[in-house]
mmCIF file of C-alpha atoms and ligand atoms in Angstrom:
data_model
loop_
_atom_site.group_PDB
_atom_site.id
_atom_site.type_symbol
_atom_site.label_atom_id
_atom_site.label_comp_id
_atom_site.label_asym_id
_atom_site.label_seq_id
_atom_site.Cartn_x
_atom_site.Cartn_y
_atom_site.Cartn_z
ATOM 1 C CA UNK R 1 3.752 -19.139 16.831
ATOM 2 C CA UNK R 2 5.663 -18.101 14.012
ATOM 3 C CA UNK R 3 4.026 -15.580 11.794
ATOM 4 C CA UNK R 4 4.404 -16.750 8.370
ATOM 5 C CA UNK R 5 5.651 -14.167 5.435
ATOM 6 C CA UNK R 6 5.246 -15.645 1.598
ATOM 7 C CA UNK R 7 8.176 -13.634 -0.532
ATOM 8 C CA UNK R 8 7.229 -13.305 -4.287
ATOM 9 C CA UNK R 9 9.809 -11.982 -6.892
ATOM 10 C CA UNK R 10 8.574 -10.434 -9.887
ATOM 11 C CA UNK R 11 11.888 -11.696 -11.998
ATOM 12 C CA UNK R 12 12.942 -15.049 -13.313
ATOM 13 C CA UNK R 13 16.483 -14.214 -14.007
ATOM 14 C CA UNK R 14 19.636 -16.680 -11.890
ATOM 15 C CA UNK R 15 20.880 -13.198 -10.819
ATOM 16 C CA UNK R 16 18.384 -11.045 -9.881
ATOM 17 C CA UNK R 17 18.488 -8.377 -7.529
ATOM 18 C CA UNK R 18 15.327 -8.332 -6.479
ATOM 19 C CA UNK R 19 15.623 -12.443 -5.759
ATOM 20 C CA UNK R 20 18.478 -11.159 -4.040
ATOM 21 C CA UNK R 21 16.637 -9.041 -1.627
ATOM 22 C CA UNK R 22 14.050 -11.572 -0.886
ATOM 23 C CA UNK R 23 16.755 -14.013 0.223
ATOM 24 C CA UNK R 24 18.536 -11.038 2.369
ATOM 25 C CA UNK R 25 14.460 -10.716 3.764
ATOM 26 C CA UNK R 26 14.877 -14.795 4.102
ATOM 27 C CA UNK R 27 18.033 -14.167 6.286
ATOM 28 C CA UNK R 28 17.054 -11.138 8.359
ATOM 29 C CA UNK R 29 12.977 -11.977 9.236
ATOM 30 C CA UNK R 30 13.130 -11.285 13.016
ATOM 31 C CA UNK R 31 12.517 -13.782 15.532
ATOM 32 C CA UNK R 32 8.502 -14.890 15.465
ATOM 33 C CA UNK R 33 8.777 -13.942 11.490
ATOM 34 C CA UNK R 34 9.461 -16.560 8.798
ATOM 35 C CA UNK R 35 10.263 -15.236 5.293
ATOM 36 C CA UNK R 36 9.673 -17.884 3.014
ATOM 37 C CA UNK R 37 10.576 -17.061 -1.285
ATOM 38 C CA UNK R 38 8.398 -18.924 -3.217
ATOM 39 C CA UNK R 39 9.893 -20.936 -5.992
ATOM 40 C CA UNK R 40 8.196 -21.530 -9.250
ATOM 41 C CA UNK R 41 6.448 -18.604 -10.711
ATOM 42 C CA UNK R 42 8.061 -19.345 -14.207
ATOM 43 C CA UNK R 43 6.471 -22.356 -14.413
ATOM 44 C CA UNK R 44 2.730 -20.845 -13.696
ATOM 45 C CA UNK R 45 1.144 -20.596 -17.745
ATOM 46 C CA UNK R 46 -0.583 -17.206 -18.160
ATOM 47 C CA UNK R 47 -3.843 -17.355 -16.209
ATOM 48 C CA UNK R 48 -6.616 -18.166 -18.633
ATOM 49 C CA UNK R 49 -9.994 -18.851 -17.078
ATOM 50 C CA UNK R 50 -10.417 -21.479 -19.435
ATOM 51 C CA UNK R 51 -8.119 -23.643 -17.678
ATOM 52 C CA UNK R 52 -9.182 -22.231 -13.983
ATOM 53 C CA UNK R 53 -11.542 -24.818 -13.827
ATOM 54 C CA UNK R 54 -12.133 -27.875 -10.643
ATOM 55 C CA UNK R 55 -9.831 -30.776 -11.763
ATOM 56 C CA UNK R 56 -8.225 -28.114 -14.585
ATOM 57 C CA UNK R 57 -5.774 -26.039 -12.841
ATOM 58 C CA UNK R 58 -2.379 -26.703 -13.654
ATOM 59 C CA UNK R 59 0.374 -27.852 -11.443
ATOM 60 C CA UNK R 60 2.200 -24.821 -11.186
ATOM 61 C CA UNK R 61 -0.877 -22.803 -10.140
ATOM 62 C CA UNK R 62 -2.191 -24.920 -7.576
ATOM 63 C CA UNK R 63 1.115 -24.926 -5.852
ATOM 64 C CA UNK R 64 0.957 -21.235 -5.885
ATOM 65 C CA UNK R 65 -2.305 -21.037 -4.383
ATOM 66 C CA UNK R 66 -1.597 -23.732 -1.737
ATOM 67 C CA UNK R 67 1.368 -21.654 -0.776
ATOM 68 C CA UNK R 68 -0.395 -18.580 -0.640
ATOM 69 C CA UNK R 69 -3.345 -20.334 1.320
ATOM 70 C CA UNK R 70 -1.051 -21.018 4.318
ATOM 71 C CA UNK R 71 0.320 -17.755 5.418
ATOM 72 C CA UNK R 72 0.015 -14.869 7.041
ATOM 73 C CA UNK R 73 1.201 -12.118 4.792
ATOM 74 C CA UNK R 74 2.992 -11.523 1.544
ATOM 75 C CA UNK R 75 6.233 -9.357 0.656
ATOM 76 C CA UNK R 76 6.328 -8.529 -2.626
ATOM 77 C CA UNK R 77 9.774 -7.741 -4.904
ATOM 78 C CA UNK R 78 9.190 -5.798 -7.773
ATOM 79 C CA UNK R 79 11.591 -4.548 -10.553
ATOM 80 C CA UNK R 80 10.451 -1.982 -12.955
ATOM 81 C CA UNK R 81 9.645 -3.430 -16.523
ATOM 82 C CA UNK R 82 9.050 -0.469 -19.321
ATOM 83 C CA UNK R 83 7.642 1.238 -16.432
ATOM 84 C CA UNK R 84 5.414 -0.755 -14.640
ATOM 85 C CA UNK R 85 5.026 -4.212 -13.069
ATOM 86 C CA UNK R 86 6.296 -7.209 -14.596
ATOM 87 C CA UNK R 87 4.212 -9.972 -16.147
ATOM 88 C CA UNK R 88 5.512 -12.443 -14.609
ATOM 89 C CA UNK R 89 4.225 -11.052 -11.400
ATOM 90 C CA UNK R 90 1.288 -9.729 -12.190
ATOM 91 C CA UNK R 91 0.439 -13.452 -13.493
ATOM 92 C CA UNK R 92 1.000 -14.868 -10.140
ATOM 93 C CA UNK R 93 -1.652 -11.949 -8.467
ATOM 94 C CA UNK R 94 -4.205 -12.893 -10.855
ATOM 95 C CA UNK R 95 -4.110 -16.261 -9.928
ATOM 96 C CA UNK R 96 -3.875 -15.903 -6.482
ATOM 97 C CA UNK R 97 -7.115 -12.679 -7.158
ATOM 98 C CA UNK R 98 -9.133 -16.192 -8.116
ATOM 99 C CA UNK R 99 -11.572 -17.290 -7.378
ATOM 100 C CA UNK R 100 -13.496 -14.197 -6.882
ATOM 101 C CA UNK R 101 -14.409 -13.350 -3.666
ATOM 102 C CA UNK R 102 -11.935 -15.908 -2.124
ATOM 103 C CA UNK R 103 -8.784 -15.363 -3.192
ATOM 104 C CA UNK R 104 -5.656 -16.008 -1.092
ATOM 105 C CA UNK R 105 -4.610 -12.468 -0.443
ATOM 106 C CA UNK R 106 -8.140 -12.578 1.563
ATOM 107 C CA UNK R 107 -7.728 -9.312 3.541
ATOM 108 C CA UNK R 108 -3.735 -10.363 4.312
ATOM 109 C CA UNK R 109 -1.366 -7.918 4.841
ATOM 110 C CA UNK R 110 1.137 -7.130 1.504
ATOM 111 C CA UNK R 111 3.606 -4.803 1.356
ATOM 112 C CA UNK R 112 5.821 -4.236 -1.875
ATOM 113 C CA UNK R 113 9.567 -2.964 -2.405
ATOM 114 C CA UNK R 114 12.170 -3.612 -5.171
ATOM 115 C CA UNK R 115 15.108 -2.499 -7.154
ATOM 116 C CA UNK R 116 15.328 -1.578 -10.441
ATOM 117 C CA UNK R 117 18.043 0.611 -12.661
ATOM 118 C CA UNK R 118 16.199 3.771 -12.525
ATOM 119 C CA UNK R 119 16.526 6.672 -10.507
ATOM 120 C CA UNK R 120 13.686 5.950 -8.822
ATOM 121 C CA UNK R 121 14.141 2.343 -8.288
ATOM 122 C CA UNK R 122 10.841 0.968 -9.763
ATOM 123 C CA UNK R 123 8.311 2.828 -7.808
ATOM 124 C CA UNK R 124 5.817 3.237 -11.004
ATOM 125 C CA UNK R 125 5.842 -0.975 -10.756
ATOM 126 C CA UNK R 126 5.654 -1.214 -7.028
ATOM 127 C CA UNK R 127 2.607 1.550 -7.028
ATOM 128 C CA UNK R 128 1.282 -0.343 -10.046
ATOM 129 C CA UNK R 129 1.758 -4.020 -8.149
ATOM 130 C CA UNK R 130 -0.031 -2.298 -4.798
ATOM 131 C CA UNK R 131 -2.599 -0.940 -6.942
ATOM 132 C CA UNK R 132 -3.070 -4.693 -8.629
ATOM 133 C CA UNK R 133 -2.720 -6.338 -5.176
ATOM 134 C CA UNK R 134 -5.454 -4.489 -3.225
ATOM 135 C CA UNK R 135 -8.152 -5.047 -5.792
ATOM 136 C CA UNK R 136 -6.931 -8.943 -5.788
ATOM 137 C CA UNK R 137 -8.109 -8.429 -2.298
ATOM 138 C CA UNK R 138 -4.949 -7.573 -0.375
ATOM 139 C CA UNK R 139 -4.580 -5.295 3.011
ATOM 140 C CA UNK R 140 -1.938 -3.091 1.331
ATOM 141 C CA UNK R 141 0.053 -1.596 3.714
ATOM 142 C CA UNK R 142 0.765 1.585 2.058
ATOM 143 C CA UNK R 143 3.325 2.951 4.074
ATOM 144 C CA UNK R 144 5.905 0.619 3.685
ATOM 145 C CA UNK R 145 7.851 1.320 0.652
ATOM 146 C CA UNK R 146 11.412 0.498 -0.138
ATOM 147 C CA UNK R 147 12.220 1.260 -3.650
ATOM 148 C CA UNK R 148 16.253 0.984 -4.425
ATOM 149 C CA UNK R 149 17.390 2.327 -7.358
ATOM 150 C CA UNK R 150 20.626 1.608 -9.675
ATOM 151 C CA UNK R 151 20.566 -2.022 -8.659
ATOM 152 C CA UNK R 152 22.848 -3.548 -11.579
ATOM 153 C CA UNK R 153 25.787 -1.146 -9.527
ATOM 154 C CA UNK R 154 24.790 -0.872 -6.558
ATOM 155 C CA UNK R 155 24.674 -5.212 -6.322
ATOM 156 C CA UNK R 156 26.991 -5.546 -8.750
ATOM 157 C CA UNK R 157 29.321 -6.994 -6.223
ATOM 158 C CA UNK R 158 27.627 -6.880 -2.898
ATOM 159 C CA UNK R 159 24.609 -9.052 -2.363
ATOM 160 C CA UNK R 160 22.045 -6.977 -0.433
ATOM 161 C CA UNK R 161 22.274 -8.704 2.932
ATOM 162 C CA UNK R 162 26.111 -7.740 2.937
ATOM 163 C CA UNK R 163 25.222 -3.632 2.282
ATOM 164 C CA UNK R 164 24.332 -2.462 5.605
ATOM 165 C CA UNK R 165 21.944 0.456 4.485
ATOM 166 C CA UNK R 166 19.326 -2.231 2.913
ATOM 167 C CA UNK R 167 19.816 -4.938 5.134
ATOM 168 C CA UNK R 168 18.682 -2.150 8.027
ATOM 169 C CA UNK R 169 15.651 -1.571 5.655
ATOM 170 C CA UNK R 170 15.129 -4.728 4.707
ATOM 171 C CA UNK R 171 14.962 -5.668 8.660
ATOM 172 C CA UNK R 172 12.415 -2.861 9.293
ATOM 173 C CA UNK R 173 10.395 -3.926 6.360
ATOM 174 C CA UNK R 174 9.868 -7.272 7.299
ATOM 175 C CA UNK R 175 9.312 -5.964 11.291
ATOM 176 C CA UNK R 176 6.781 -3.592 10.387
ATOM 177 C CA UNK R 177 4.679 -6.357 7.927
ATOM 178 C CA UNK R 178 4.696 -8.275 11.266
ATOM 179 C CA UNK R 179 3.416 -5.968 13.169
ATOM 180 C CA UNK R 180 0.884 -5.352 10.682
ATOM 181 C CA UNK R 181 -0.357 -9.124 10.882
ATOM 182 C CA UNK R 182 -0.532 -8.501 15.248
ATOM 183 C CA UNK R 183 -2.836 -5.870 14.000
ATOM 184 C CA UNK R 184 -4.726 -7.453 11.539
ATOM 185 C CA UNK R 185 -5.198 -10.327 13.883
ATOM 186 C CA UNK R 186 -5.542 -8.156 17.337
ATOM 187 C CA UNK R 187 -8.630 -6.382 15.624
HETATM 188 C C1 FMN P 201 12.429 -5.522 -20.314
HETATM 189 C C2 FMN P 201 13.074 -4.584 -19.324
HETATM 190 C C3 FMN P 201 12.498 -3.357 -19.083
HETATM 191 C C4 FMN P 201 13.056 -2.502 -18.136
HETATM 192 N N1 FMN P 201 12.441 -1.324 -17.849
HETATM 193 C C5 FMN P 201 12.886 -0.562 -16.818
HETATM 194 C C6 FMN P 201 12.144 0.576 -16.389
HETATM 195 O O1 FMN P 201 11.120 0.926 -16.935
HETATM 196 N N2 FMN P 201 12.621 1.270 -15.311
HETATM 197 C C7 FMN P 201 13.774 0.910 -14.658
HETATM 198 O O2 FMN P 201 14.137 1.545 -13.671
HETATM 199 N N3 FMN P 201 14.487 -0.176 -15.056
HETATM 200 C C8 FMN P 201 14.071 -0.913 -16.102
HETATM 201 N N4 FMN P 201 14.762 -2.053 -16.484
HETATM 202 C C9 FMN P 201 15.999 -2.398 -15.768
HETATM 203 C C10 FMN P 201 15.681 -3.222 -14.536
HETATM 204 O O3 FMN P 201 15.141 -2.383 -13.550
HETATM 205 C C11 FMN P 201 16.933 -3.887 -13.980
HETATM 206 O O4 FMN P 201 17.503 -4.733 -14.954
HETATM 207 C C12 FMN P 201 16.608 -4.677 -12.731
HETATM 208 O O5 FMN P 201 17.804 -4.999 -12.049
HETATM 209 C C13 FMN P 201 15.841 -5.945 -13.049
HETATM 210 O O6 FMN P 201 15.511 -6.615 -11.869
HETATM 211 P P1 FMN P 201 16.274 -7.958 -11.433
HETATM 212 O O7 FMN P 201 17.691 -7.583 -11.130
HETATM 213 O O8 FMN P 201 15.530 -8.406 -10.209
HETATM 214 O O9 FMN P 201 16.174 -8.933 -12.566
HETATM 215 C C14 FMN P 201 14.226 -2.899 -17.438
HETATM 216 C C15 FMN P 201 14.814 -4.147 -17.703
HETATM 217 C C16 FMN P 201 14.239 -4.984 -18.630
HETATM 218 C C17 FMN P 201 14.872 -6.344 -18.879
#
Protein backbone atom coordinates (compact mmCIF):
# COMPACT_ATOMS: atom_id res chain seq x y z
CA UNK A 1 0.00 0.00 0.00
CA UNK A 2 0.98 3.29 -0.93
CA UNK A 3 2.19 5.47 1.85
CA UNK A 4 0.49 8.67 1.54
CA UNK A 5 2.61 12.17 1.83
CA UNK A 6 0.26 15.55 2.16
CA UNK A 7 2.64 18.55 0.58
CA UNK A 8 1.75 22.01 2.11
CA UNK A 9 3.28 25.29 0.64
CA UNK A 10 3.57 28.15 2.79
CA UNK A 11 3.12 30.71 -0.41
CA UNK A 12 0.15 31.68 -2.49
CA UNK A 13 2.00 33.25 -5.29
CA UNK A 14 1.35 31.51 -9.42
CA UNK A 15 5.19 31.29 -9.35
CA UNK A 16 6.48 30.18 -6.37
CA UNK A 17 9.47 28.35 -5.76
CA UNK A 18 8.63 26.66 -3.02
CA UNK A 19 5.17 25.39 -4.99
CA UNK A 20 7.73 24.55 -7.33
CA UNK A 21 9.55 22.15 -5.17
CA UNK A 22 6.50 20.49 -3.91
CA UNK A 23 5.49 19.62 -7.48
CA UNK A 24 9.31 18.40 -8.25
CA UNK A 25 8.47 16.23 -4.61
CA UNK A 26 4.99 15.36 -6.63
CA UNK A 27 7.17 14.03 -9.56
CA UNK A 28 10.05 12.29 -7.79
CA UNK A 29 8.04 10.44 -4.53
CA UNK A 30 9.58 6.93 -4.94
CA UNK A 31 7.66 3.99 -5.71
CA UNK A 32 5.23 3.01 -2.47
CA UNK A 33 5.29 7.05 -1.79
CA UNK A 34 2.54 9.38 -3.05
CA UNK A 35 3.23 13.14 -2.77
CA UNK A 36 0.11 14.80 -2.94
CA UNK A 37 0.20 19.26 -2.83
CA UNK A 38 -2.69 20.36 -1.30
CA UNK A 39 -4.62 23.05 -3.05
CA UNK A 40 -6.50 25.73 -1.27
CA UNK A 41 -4.79 27.21 1.67
CA UNK A 42 -5.68 30.82 0.41
CA UNK A 43 -9.02 30.20 0.71
CA UNK A 44 -8.81 28.93 4.60
CA UNK A 45 -10.06 32.53 6.72
CA UNK A 46 -7.68 33.08 9.67
CA UNK A 47 -8.53 30.47 12.30
CA UNK A 48 -10.79 32.08 14.85
CA UNK A 49 -12.25 29.74 17.44
CA UNK A 50 -15.32 31.51 17.14
CA UNK A 51 -16.08 29.98 13.95
CA UNK A 52 -14.34 26.41 14.95
CA UNK A 53 -17.48 25.35 16.07
CA UNK A 54 -19.75 21.67 14.96
CA UNK A 55 -21.82 22.80 11.90
CA UNK A 56 -19.47 26.28 11.87
CA UNK A 57 -16.33 25.46 10.20
CA UNK A 58 -15.92 26.87 6.97
CA UNK A 59 -15.49 25.16 3.70
CA UNK A 60 -12.04 25.78 3.18
CA UNK A 61 -11.06 24.42 6.62
CA UNK A 62 -12.86 21.33 6.63
CA UNK A 63 -11.31 20.39 3.37
CA UNK A 64 -8.02 20.96 4.96
CA UNK A 65 -8.65 18.84 7.79
CA UNK A 66 -10.25 16.02 5.72
CA UNK A 67 -7.10 16.06 3.69
CA UNK A 68 -4.90 16.03 6.47
CA UNK A 69 -7.09 13.22 8.20
CA UNK A 70 -6.23 10.73 5.42
CA UNK A 71 -2.53 10.47 5.28
CA UNK A 72 0.35 9.29 6.45
CA UNK A 73 2.75 12.14 6.76
CA UNK A 74 3.19 15.75 5.83
CA UNK A 75 6.10 17.65 3.85
CA UNK A 76 6.15 20.96 4.55
CA UNK A 77 7.56 24.03 2.04
CA UNK A 78 8.47 26.97 3.74
CA UNK A 79 9.83 30.36 2.44
CA UNK A 80 11.21 32.83 4.81
CA UNK A 81 8.81 35.87 5.49
CA UNK A 82 10.65 38.89 7.58
CA UNK A 83 12.36 36.07 9.12
CA UNK A 84 10.17 33.55 10.11
CA UNK A 85 7.25 31.41 8.90
CA UNK A 86 4.63 32.70 6.79
CA UNK A 87 1.03 33.31 7.83
CA UNK A 88 -0.40 31.72 5.47
CA UNK A 89 1.13 28.57 6.73
CA UNK A 90 1.12 28.90 10.03
CA UNK A 91 -2.86 29.39 9.54
CA UNK A 92 -3.19 26.06 8.00
CA UNK A 93 -1.10 24.33 11.31
CA UNK A 94 -3.39 25.93 13.61
CA UNK A 95 -6.21 24.53 12.08
CA UNK A 96 -5.02 21.32 11.51
CA UNK A 97 -3.39 21.77 15.81
CA UNK A 98 -7.51 21.71 16.42
CA UNK A 99 -9.20 20.29 18.11
CA UNK A 100 -6.96 19.88 20.99
CA UNK A 101 -5.79 16.71 21.69
CA UNK A 102 -6.89 15.37 18.23
CA UNK A 103 -5.52 17.17 15.72
CA UNK A 104 -4.53 15.72 12.33
CA UNK A 105 -0.80 15.87 12.66
CA UNK A 106 -1.69 13.16 15.55
CA UNK A 107 1.87 11.85 16.16
CA UNK A 108 2.50 11.81 12.01
CA UNK A 109 5.67 12.19 10.73
CA UNK A 110 6.52 16.07 9.23
CA UNK A 111 9.47 17.11 7.91
CA UNK A 112 10.03 20.79 6.58
CA UNK A 113 12.39 22.32 3.74
CA UNK A 114 12.10 25.44 1.51
CA UNK A 115 13.70 28.17 -0.45
CA UNK A 116 13.87 31.52 0.17
CA UNK A 117 16.31 34.59 -1.13
CA UNK A 118 18.56 34.55 1.76
CA UNK A 119 21.77 33.13 2.30
CA UNK A 120 20.49 30.78 4.37
CA UNK A 121 17.49 29.80 2.47
CA UNK A 122 14.75 30.29 5.15
CA UNK A 123 15.99 28.15 7.90
CA UNK A 124 14.75 30.75 10.78
CA UNK A 125 11.00 29.86 9.09
CA UNK A 126 11.55 26.19 8.64
CA UNK A 127 12.99 25.96 12.48
CA UNK A 128 10.12 28.29 13.38
CA UNK A 129 7.38 25.99 11.25
CA UNK A 130 9.07 22.64 13.07
CA UNK A 131 8.91 24.36 16.24
CA UNK A 132 4.95 25.30 15.45
CA UNK A 133 4.36 21.80 14.00
CA UNK A 134 5.52 19.61 16.93
CA UNK A 135 3.48 21.41 19.53
CA UNK A 136 0.38 21.07 16.90
CA UNK A 137 1.22 17.53 17.68
CA UNK A 138 3.54 16.49 14.86
CA UNK A 139 6.51 13.66 14.93
CA UNK A 140 9.06 16.20 13.63
CA UNK A 141 11.66 14.57 12.06
CA UNK A 142 14.42 16.81 12.88
CA UNK A 143 17.02 15.64 10.80
CA UNK A 144 15.73 16.21 7.60
CA UNK A 145 16.37 19.66 6.53
CA UNK A 146 16.70 21.07 3.08
CA UNK A 147 16.88 24.75 3.14
CA UNK A 148 17.88 26.33 -0.53
CA UNK A 149 18.84 29.61 -0.62
CA UNK A 150 18.80 32.43 -3.52
CA UNK A 151 15.72 30.87 -5.02
CA UNK A 152 14.48 33.95 -7.28
CA UNK A 153 18.16 32.98 -9.31
CA UNK A 154 18.73 29.94 -8.72
CA UNK A 155 14.80 29.02 -10.33
CA UNK A 156 14.76 31.81 -12.23
CA UNK A 157 14.84 29.65 -15.27
CA UNK A 158 15.10 26.10 -14.16
CA UNK A 159 12.18 24.59 -12.33
CA UNK A 160 13.60 22.50 -9.46
CA UNK A 161 12.87 19.04 -10.82
CA UNK A 162 15.10 20.01 -13.94
CA UNK A 163 18.37 21.09 -11.44
CA UNK A 164 19.87 17.88 -10.64
CA UNK A 165 21.42 18.89 -7.18
CA UNK A 166 17.70 19.42 -5.62
CA UNK A 167 15.92 16.97 -7.43
CA UNK A 168 18.71 14.37 -5.72
CA UNK A 169 17.63 16.08 -2.40
CA UNK A 170 14.36 16.39 -3.02
CA UNK A 171 14.34 12.40 -3.80
CA UNK A 172 16.13 11.68 -0.48
CA UNK A 173 13.79 13.90 1.36
CA UNK A 174 10.78 12.36 0.41
CA UNK A 175 12.67 8.59 0.86
CA UNK A 176 13.73 9.29 4.21
CA UNK A 177 9.92 10.77 5.40
CA UNK A 178 8.94 7.26 4.16
CA UNK A 179 11.01 5.51 5.95
CA UNK A 180 10.12 7.45 8.85
CA UNK A 181 6.30 6.40 8.48
CA UNK A 182 7.79 2.25 8.26
CA UNK A 183 9.08 3.36 11.56
CA UNK A 184 6.42 5.08 13.02
CA UNK A 185 4.18 2.27 11.99
CA UNK A 186 6.81 -0.79 12.66
CA UNK A 187 6.94 0.46 16.41
C1 LIG B 1 7.03 39.80 2.68
C2 LIG B 1 8.34 39.13 2.32
C3 LIG B 1 9.30 38.96 3.28
C4 LIG B 1 10.49 38.30 2.97
N1 LIG B 1 11.41 38.08 3.95
C5 LIG B 1 12.49 37.30 3.70
C6 LIG B 1 13.36 36.90 4.75
O1 LIG B 1 13.19 37.26 5.90
N2 LIG B 1 14.40 36.07 4.44
C7 LIG B 1 14.62 35.64 3.15
O2 LIG B 1 15.55 34.87 2.93
N3 LIG B 1 13.80 36.01 2.14
C8 LIG B 1 12.75 36.81 2.38
N4 LIG B 1 11.87 37.15 1.36
C9 LIG B 1 12.16 36.68 0.00
C10 LIG B 1 11.57 35.29 -0.21
O3 LIG B 1 12.37 34.36 0.47
C11 LIG B 1 11.54 34.92 -1.68
O4 LIG B 1 10.75 35.86 -2.39
C12 LIG B 1 10.99 33.53 -1.87
O5 LIG B 1 11.27 33.08 -3.18
C13 LIG B 1 9.49 33.47 -1.62
O6 LIG B 1 9.04 32.16 -1.75
P1 LIG B 1 8.18 31.69 -3.03
O7 LIG B 1 9.09 31.77 -4.22
O8 LIG B 1 7.79 30.28 -2.70
O9 LIG B 1 7.01 32.61 -3.16
C14 LIG B 1 10.70 37.82 1.66
C15 LIG B 1 9.71 38.01 0.67
C16 LIG B 1 8.54 38.65 1.00
C17 LIG B 1 7.47 38.82 -0.07
Amino acid sequence: MSVRILALVGSLRAGSHNRQLAEAAVKLAPEGAEVVLFEGLADVPFYNEDIDVEGGVPAAAAKLREAAQGVDAFLLFSPEYNGTIPAVLKNAIDWLSRPYGAGAFGGKPVAVIGTAFGQYGGVWAQDDTRKAVGIAGGKVIEDIKLSIPGSMTRFAETHPVDDAEVAAQLTEVVARLHGNVGEATAA
